[in-house]
Short mmCIF file of C-alpha atoms in Angstrom, two decimals:
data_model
loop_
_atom_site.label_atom_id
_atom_site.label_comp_id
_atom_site.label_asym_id
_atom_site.label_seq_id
_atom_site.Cartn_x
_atom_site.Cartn_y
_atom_site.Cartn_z
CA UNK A 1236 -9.01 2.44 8.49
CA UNK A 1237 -12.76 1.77 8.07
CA UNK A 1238 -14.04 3.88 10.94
CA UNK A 1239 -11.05 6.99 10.16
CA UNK A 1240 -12.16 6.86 6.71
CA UNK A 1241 -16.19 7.39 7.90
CA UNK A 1242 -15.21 9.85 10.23
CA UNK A 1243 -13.28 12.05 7.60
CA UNK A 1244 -16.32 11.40 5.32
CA UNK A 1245 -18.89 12.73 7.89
CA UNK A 1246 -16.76 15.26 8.58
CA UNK A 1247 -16.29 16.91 5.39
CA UNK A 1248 -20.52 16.26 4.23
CA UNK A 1249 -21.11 18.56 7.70
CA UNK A 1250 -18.67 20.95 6.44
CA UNK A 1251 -20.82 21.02 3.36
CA UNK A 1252 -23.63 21.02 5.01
CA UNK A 1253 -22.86 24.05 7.51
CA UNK A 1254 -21.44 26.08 4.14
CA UNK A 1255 -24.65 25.44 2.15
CA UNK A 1256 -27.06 26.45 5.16
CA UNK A 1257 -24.94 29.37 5.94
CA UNK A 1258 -23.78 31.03 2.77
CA UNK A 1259 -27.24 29.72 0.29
CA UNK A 1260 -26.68 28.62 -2.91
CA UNK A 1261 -23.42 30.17 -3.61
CA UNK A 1262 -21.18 28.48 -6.09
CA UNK A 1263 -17.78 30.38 -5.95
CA UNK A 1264 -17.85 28.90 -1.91
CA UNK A 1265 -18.91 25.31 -2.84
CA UNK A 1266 -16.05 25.39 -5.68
CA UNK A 1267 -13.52 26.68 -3.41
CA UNK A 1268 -14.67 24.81 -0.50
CA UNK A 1269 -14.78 21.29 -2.45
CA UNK A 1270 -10.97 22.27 -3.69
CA UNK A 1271 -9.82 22.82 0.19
CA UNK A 1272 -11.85 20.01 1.65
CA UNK A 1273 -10.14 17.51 -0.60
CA UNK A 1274 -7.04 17.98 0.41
CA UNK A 1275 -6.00 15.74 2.58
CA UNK A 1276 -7.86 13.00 1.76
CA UNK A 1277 -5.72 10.78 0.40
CA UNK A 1278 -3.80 10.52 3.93
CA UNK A 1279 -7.09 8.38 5.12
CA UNK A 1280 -5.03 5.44 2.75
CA UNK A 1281 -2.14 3.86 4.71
CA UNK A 1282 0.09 3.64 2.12
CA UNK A 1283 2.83 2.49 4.16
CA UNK A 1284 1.07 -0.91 4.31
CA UNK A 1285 3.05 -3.48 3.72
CA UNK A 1286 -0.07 -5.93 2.48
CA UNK A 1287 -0.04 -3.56 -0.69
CA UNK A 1288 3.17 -3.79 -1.47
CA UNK A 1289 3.70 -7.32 -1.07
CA UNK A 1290 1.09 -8.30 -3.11
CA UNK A 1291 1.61 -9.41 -6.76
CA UNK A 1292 0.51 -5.94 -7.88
CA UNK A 1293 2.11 -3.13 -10.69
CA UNK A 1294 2.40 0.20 -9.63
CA UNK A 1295 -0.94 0.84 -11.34
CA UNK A 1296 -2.77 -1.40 -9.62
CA UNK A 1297 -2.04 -0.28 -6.56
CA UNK A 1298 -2.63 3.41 -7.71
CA UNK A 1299 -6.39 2.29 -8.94
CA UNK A 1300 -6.66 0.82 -5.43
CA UNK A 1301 -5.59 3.51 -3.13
CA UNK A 1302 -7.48 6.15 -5.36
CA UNK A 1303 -10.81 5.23 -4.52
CA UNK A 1304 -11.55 5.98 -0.87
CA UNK A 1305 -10.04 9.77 -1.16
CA UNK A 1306 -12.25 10.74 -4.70
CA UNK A 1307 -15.09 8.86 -2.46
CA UNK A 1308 -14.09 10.78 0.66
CA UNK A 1309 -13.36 14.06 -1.50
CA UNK A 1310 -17.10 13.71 -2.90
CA UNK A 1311 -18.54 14.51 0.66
CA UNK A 1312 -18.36 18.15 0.67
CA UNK A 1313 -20.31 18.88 -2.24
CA UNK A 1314 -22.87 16.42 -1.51
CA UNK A 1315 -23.29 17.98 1.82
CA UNK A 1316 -24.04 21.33 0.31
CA UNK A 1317 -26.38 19.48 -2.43
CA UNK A 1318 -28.27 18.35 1.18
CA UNK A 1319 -28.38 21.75 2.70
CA UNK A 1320 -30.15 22.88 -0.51
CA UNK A 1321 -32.53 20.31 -0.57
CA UNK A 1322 -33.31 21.34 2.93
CA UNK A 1323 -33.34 24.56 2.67
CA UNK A 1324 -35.79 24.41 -0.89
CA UNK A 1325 -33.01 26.22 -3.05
CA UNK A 1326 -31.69 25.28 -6.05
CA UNK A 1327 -27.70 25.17 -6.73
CA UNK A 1328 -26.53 25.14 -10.53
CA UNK A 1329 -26.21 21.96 -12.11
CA UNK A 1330 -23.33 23.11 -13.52
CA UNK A 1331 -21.38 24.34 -10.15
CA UNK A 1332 -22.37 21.36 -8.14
CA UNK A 1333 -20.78 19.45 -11.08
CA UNK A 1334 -17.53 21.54 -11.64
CA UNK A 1335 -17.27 21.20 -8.02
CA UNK A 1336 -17.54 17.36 -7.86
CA UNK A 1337 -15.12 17.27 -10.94
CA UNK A 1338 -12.53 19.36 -9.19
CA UNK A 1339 -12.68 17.78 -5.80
CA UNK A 1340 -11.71 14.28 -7.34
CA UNK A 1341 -8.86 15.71 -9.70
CA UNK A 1342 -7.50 17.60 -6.05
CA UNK A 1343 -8.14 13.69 -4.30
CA UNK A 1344 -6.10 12.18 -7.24
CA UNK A 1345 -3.28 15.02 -7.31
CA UNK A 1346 -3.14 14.82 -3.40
CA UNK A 1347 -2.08 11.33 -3.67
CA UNK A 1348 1.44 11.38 -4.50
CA UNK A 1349 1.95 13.61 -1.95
CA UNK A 1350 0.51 11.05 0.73
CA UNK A 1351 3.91 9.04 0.22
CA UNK A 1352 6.48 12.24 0.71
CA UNK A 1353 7.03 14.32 3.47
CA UNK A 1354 6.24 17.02 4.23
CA UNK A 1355 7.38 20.04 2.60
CA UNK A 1356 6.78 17.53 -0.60
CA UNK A 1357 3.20 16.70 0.98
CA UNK A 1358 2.62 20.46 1.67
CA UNK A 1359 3.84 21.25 -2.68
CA UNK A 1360 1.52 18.18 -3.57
CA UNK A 1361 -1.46 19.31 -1.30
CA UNK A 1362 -0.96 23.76 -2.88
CA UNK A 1363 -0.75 21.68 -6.69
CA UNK A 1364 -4.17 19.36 -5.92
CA UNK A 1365 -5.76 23.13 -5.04
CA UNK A 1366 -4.59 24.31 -8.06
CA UNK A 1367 -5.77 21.64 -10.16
CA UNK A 1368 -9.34 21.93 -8.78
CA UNK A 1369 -9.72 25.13 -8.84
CA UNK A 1370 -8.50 25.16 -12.61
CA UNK A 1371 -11.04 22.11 -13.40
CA UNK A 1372 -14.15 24.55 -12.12
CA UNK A 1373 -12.82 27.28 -13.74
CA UNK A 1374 -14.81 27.41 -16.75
CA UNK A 1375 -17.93 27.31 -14.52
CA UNK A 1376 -16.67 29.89 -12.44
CA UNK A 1377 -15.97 32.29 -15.55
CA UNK A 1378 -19.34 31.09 -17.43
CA UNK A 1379 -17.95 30.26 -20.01
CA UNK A 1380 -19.88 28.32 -23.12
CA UNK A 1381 -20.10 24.42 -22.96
CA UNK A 1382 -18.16 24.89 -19.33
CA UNK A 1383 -19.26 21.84 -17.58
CA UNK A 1384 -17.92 19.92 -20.74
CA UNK A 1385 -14.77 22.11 -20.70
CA UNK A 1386 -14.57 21.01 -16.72
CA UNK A 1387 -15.00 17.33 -17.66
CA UNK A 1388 -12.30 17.15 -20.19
CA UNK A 1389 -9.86 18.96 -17.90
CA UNK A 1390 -10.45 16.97 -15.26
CA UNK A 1391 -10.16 13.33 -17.27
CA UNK A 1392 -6.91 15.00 -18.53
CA UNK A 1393 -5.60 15.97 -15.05
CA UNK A 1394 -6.90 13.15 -13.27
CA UNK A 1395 -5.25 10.48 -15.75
CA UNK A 1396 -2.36 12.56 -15.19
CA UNK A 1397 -2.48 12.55 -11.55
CA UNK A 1398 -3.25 8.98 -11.34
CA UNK A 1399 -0.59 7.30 -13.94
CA UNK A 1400 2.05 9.76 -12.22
CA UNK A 1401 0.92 8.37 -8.50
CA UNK A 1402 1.29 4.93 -10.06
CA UNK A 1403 4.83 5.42 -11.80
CA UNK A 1404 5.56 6.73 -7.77
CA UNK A 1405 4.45 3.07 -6.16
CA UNK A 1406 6.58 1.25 -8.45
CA UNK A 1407 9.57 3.59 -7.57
CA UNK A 1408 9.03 3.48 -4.12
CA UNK A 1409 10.81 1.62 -1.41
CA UNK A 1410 8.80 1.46 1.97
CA UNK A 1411 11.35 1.11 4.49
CA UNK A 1412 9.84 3.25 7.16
CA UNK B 721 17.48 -24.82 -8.40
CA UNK B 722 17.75 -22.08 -6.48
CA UNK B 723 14.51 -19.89 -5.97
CA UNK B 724 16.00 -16.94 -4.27
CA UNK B 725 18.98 -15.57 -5.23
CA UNK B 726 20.25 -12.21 -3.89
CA UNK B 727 23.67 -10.99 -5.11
CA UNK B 728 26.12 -8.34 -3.32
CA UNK B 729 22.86 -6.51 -2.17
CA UNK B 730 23.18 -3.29 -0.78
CA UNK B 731 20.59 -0.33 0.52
CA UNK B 732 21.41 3.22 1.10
CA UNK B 733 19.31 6.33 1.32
CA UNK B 734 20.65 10.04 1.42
CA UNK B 735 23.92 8.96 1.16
CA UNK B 736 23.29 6.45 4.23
CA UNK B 737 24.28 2.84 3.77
CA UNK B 738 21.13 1.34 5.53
CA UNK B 739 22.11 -2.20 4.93
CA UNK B 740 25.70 -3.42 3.93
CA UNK B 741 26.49 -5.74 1.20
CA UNK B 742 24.88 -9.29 1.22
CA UNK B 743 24.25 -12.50 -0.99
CA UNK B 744 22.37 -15.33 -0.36
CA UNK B 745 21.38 -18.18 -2.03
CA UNK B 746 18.41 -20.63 -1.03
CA UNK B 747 16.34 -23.49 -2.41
CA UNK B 748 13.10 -25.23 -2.37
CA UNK B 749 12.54 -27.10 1.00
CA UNK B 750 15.68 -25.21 2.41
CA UNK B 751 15.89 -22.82 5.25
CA UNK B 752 18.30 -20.07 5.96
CA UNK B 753 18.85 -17.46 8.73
CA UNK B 754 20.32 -14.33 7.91
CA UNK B 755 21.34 -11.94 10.48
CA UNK B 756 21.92 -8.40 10.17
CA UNK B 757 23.84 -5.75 12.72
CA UNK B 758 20.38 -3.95 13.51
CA UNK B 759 16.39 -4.51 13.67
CA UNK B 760 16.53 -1.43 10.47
CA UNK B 761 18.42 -3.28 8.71
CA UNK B 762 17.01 -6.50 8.85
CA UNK B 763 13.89 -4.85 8.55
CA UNK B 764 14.91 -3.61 5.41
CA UNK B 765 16.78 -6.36 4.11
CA UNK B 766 13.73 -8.95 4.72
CA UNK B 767 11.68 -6.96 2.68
CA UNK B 768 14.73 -6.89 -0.20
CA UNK B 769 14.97 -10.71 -0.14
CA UNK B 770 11.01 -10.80 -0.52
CA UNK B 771 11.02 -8.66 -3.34
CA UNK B 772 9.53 -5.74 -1.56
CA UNK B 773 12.12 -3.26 -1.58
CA UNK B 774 14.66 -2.24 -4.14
CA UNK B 775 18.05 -2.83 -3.29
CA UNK B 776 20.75 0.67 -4.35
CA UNK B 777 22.97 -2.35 -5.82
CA UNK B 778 22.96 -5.95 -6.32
CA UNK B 779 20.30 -7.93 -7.59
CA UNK B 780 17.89 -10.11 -6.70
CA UNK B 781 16.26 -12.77 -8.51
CA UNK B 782 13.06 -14.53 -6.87
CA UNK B 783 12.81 -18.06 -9.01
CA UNK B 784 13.19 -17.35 -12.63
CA UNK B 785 12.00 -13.49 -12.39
CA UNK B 786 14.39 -10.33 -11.54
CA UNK B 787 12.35 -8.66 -8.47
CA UNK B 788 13.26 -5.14 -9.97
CA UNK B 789 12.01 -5.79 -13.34
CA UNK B 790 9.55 -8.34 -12.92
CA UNK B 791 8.09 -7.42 -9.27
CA UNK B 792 4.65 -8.72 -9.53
CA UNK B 793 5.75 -11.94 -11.27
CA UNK B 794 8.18 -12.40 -8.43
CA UNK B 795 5.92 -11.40 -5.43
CA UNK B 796 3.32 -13.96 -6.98
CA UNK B 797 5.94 -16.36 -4.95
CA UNK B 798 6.67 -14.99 -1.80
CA UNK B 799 4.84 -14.83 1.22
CA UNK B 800 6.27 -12.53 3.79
CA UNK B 801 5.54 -11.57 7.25
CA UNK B 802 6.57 -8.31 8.59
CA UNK B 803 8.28 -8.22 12.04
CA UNK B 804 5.16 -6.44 13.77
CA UNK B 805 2.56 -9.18 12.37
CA UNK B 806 -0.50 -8.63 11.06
CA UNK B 807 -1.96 -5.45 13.32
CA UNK B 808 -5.76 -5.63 12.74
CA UNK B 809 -8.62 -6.67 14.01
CA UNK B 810 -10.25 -9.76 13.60
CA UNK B 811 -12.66 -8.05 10.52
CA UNK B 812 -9.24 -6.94 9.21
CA UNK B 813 -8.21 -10.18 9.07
CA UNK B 814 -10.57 -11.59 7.62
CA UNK B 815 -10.44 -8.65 4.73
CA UNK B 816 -7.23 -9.30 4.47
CA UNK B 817 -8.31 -12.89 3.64
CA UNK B 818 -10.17 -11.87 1.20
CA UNK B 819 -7.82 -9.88 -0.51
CA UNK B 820 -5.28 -11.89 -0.53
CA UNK B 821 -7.81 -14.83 -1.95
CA UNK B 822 -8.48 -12.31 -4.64
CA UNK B 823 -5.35 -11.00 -5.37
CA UNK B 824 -3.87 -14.84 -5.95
CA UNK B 825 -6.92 -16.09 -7.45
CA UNK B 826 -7.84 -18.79 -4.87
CA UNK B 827 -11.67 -19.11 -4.04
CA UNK B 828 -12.46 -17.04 -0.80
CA UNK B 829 -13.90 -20.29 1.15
CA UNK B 830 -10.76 -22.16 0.84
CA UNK B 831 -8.13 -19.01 1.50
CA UNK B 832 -9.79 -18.30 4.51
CA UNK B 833 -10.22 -22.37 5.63
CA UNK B 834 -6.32 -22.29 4.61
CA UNK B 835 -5.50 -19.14 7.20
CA UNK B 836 -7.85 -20.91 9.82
CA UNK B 837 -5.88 -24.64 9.69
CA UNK B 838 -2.31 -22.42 9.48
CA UNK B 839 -3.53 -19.85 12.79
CA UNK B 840 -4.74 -23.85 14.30
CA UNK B 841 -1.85 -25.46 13.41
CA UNK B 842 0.47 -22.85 15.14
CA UNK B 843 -1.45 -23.36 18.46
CA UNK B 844 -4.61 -21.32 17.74
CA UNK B 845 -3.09 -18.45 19.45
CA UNK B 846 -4.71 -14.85 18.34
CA UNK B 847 -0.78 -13.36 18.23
CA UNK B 848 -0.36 -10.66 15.42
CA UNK B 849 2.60 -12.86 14.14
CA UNK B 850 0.71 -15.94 13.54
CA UNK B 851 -2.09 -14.11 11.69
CA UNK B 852 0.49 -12.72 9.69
CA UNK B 853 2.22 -16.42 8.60
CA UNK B 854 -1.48 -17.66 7.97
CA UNK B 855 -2.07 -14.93 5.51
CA UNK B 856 1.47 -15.21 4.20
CA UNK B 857 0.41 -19.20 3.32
CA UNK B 858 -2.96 -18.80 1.91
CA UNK B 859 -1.40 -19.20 -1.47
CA UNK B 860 0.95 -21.65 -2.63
CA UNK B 861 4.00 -19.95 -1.97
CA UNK B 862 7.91 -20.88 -3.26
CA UNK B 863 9.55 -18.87 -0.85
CA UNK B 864 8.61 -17.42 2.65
CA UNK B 865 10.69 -14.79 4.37
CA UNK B 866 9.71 -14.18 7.93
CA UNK B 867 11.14 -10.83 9.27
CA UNK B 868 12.32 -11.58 12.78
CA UNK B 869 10.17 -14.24 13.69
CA UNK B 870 9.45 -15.41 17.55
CA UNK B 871 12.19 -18.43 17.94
CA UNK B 872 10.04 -20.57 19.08
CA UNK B 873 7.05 -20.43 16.38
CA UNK B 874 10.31 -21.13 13.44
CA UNK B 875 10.03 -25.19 13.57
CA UNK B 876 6.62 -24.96 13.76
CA UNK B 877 5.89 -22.59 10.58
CA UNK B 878 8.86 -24.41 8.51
CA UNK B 879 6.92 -27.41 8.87
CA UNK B 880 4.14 -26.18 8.12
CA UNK B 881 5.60 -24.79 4.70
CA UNK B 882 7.49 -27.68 3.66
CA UNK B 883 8.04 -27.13 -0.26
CA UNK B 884 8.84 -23.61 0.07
CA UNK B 885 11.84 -22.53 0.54
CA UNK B 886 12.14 -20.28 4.12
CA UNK B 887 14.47 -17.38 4.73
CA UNK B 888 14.22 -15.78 8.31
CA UNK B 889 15.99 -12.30 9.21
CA UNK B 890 17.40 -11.71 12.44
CA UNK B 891 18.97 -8.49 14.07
CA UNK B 892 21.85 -9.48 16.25
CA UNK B 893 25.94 -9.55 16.67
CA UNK B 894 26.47 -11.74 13.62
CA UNK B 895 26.47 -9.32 10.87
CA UNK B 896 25.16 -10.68 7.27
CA UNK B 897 26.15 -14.24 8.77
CA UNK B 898 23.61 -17.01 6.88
CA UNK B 899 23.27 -20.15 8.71
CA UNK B 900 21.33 -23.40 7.67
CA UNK B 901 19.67 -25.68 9.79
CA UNK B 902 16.92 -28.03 10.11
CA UNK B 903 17.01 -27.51 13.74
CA UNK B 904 15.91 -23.99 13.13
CA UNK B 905 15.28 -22.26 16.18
CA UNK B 906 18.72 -23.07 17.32
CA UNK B 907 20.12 -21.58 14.11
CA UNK B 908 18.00 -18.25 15.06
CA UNK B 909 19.22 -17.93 18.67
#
């Protein structure tokens, strides 16, 4: 898992990277682009491992456990597009690069109930995580006042959400396959 | 006492009956085989009897806890080994070491001398199997189910697991049949 889980990282940071040295310091792209590069990511768990489910663990546990490499792996693009700023000498909002970040992890946490279903279910789960993000940077994208605090407290909402509703899944589920 | 108890389990999904209706009852120190028509179905029903899956009906208790409503209390007993073994590499393994030292609150130094005596004691061999039984005994365990196990390693893990009480799933022509045996490689064949 180790070395798919690096490659997906790399692969999404170059994807930020190319975006931010091709497009400049647009916002609207690295919003949009951290939304669609998340999806996905929480496929890099295997959630079908039986270790997990063995051990002594609630559903929540497990949740808290599995959550972590996708919000690490969804983190990549918009850190690749901070880089290709850096390099390039421009300067990206604050408050885009951090609605970005913010939606990208609420789209890794809603993506991970879908990792479990198949795939019309996966495919519902993976539009929804899109969604989410999207509606997390929205008060950046619209400029709102106080937006980056608007984007934080919709994201801890949707990601607690996301994450106690992924956990209630685990303890329902039955891995037979 | 009896530290597994499984009564008129059943599984079915989409209307499917996976894995027809079976009881058991085993234990400490005793062994059981329990066959099942297909390798699906005793698949599935090891990982009922180790608390893993839910069963559609039936219930199944796992010493004094019910496995639906008390999972993590009951898991805290079981060690089980899934039919494919432990699939890593060698850093897996040793992750999986630590997490399983971790997980059961054993210090990490003694977990992973425990897998190393278990993977010596069953011939040293680097077989995904015994990997998986060594990390399935790492903590002290009441009950170790062992989803179709090589015969021949059987004597040599139930020895090596003495107070626990051992439940292995076969898939074969004797449907649901449980058999008991010290000789337990026999039993399995």
């Amino acid at each position: 898992m180790s070395t798919h889980f690096a490659i997906a990282w790399l692969a999404r940071f170059a994807a930020g990277l190319a975006v931010g040295l091709t497009l400049g310091p647009r916002p609207d792209a690295l919003m949009l682009g951290a939304a669609l590069m998340a999806v996905g990511t929480a496929r890099s768990n295997d959630v079908h491992d039986l270790t997990l489910f063995a051990a002594p663990l609630y559903g929540r546990q497990l949740a808290r456990a599995l959550a972590v490499p996708p919000c690490i792996a969804a983190a990549a693009f918009p850190v690749g597009t901070l880089v290709a700023m850096l390099g390039r000498g421009e300067v990206l909002p604050p408050a885009a690069l951090g609605a970005a970040l913010l939606g990208a992890v609420v789209a890794a946490l809603v993506g991970l109930s879908g990792a479990i279903r198949t795939t019309q279910w996966r495919w519902a789960y993976d539009a929804l995580a899109v969604l989410a993000a999207l509606l997390v940077a929205l008060p950046v994208w619209l400029g709102l006042p106080h937006a980056l605090g608007l984007s934080l407290c919709l994201a801890l909402a949707l990601g607690f959400f996301a994450l106690r509703a992924f956990g209630e899944t685990l303890a329902r589920y039955d891995p037979i396959d | 006492m009896k530290i597994l108890r499984v009564e008129d389990a059943t599984f079915a999904r989409g209307g499917v009956t996976l894995v027809e209706h079976f009881s058991i009852g085993v234990a400490c120190g005793e062994r059981a085989v329990l066959h099942q028509p297909t390798s699906d179905a005793a698949a599935i029903a090891a990982r009922i009897v180790a608390g893993i899956v839910k069963p559609t009906t039936g219930r199944v208790y796992i010493g004094d806890y019910d496995a639906r409503l008390q999972p993590a209390q009951a898991k805290r007993l079981v060690g089980f080994v899934p039919a494919a073994g432990f699939t890593g590499s060698e850093r897996a393994f040793a992750r999986s070491v630590a997490f399983r030292a971790d997980v059961w609150d054993i210090d990490a130094r003694m977990a992973r001398r425990r897998a190393d005596d278990v993977v010596r004691a069953l011939g040293g061999s680097l077989d995904g199997y015994v990997w998986a039984v060594a990390l399935a005994l790492i903590p002290t365990i009441a009950l170790l189910v062992l989803d179709r196990p090589p015969p021949a390693l059987l004597d040599a893990v139930a020895e090596l697991a003495p107070p626990a009480a051992l439940v292995a799933l076969f898939a074969g022509e004797r449907a649901s049949a449980v058999t008991r045996s010290a000789a337990f490689a026999q039993s399995a064949g």
